[in-house]
Tab-separated table of C-alpha atoms in Angstrom:
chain	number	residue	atom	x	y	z
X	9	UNK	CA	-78.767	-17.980	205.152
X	10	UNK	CA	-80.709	-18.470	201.942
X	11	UNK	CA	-83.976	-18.779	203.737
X	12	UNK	CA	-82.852	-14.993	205.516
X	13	UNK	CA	-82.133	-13.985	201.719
X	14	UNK	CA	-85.343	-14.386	200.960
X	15	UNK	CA	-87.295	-13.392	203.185
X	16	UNK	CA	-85.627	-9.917	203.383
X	17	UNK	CA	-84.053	-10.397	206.802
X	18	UNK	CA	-80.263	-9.382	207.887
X	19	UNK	CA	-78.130	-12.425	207.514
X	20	UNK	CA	-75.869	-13.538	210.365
X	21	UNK	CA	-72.394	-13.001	208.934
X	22	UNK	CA	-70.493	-11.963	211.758
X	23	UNK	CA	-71.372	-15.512	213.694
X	24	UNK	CA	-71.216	-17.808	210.638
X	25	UNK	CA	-68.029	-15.511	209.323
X	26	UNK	CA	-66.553	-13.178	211.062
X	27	UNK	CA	-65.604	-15.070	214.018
X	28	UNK	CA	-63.589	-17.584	212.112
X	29	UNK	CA	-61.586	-14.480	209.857
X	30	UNK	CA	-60.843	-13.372	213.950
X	31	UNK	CA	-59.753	-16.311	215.158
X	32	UNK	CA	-57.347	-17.857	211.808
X	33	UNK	CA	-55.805	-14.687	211.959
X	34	UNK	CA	-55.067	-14.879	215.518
X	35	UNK	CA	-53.163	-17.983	214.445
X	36	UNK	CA	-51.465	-15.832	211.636
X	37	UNK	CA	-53.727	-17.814	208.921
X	38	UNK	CA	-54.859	-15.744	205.795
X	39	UNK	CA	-58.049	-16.374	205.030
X	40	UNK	CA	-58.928	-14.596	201.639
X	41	UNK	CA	-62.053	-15.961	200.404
X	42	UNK	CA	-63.605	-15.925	204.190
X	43	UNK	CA	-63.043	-12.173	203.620
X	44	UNK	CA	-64.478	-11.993	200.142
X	45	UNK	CA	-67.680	-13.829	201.041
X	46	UNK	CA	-67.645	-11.249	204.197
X	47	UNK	CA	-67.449	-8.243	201.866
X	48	UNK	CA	-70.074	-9.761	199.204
X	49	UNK	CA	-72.245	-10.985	201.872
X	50	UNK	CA	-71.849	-7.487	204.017
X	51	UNK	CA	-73.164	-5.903	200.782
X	52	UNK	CA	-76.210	-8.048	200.734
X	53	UNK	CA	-77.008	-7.309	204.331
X	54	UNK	CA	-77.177	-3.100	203.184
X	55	UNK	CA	-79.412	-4.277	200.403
X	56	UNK	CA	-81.594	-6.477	202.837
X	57	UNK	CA	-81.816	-3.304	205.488
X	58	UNK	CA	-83.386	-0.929	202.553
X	59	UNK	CA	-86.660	-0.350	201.611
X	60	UNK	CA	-88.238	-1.894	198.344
C-alpha cells in the first residue's frame, strides 16, 4: 500500500479491507477500526485520483 501511496496510484482498500468489514459483520462482529482505516484510507484514494 505504501509503495501505491507514493507513487500516486489508487490503493486497493476494498480487497485488503472491505471484504473482511463484509464478512465479520456477516458473523455479527463489529469491526470499528477496520471501518476507520476504510474511511481514512477511502479519503486518501480521492486525494490519489486528483490532479497535482
Amino acid at each position: 500500500m505504501l509503495q501505491d501511496r507514493l507513487a500516486g496510484r489508487r490503493l486497493e482498500i476494498e480487497a485488503l479491507l472491505a471484504a473482511p468489514i463484509t464478512i465479520a459483520e456477516s458473523y455479527g462482529e463489529p469491526v470499528p477500526v477496520l471501518r476507520t482505516l476504510l474511511g481514512c484510507l477511502a479519503l486518501a484514494n480521492d486525494e490519489a485520483r486528483q490532479p497535482a
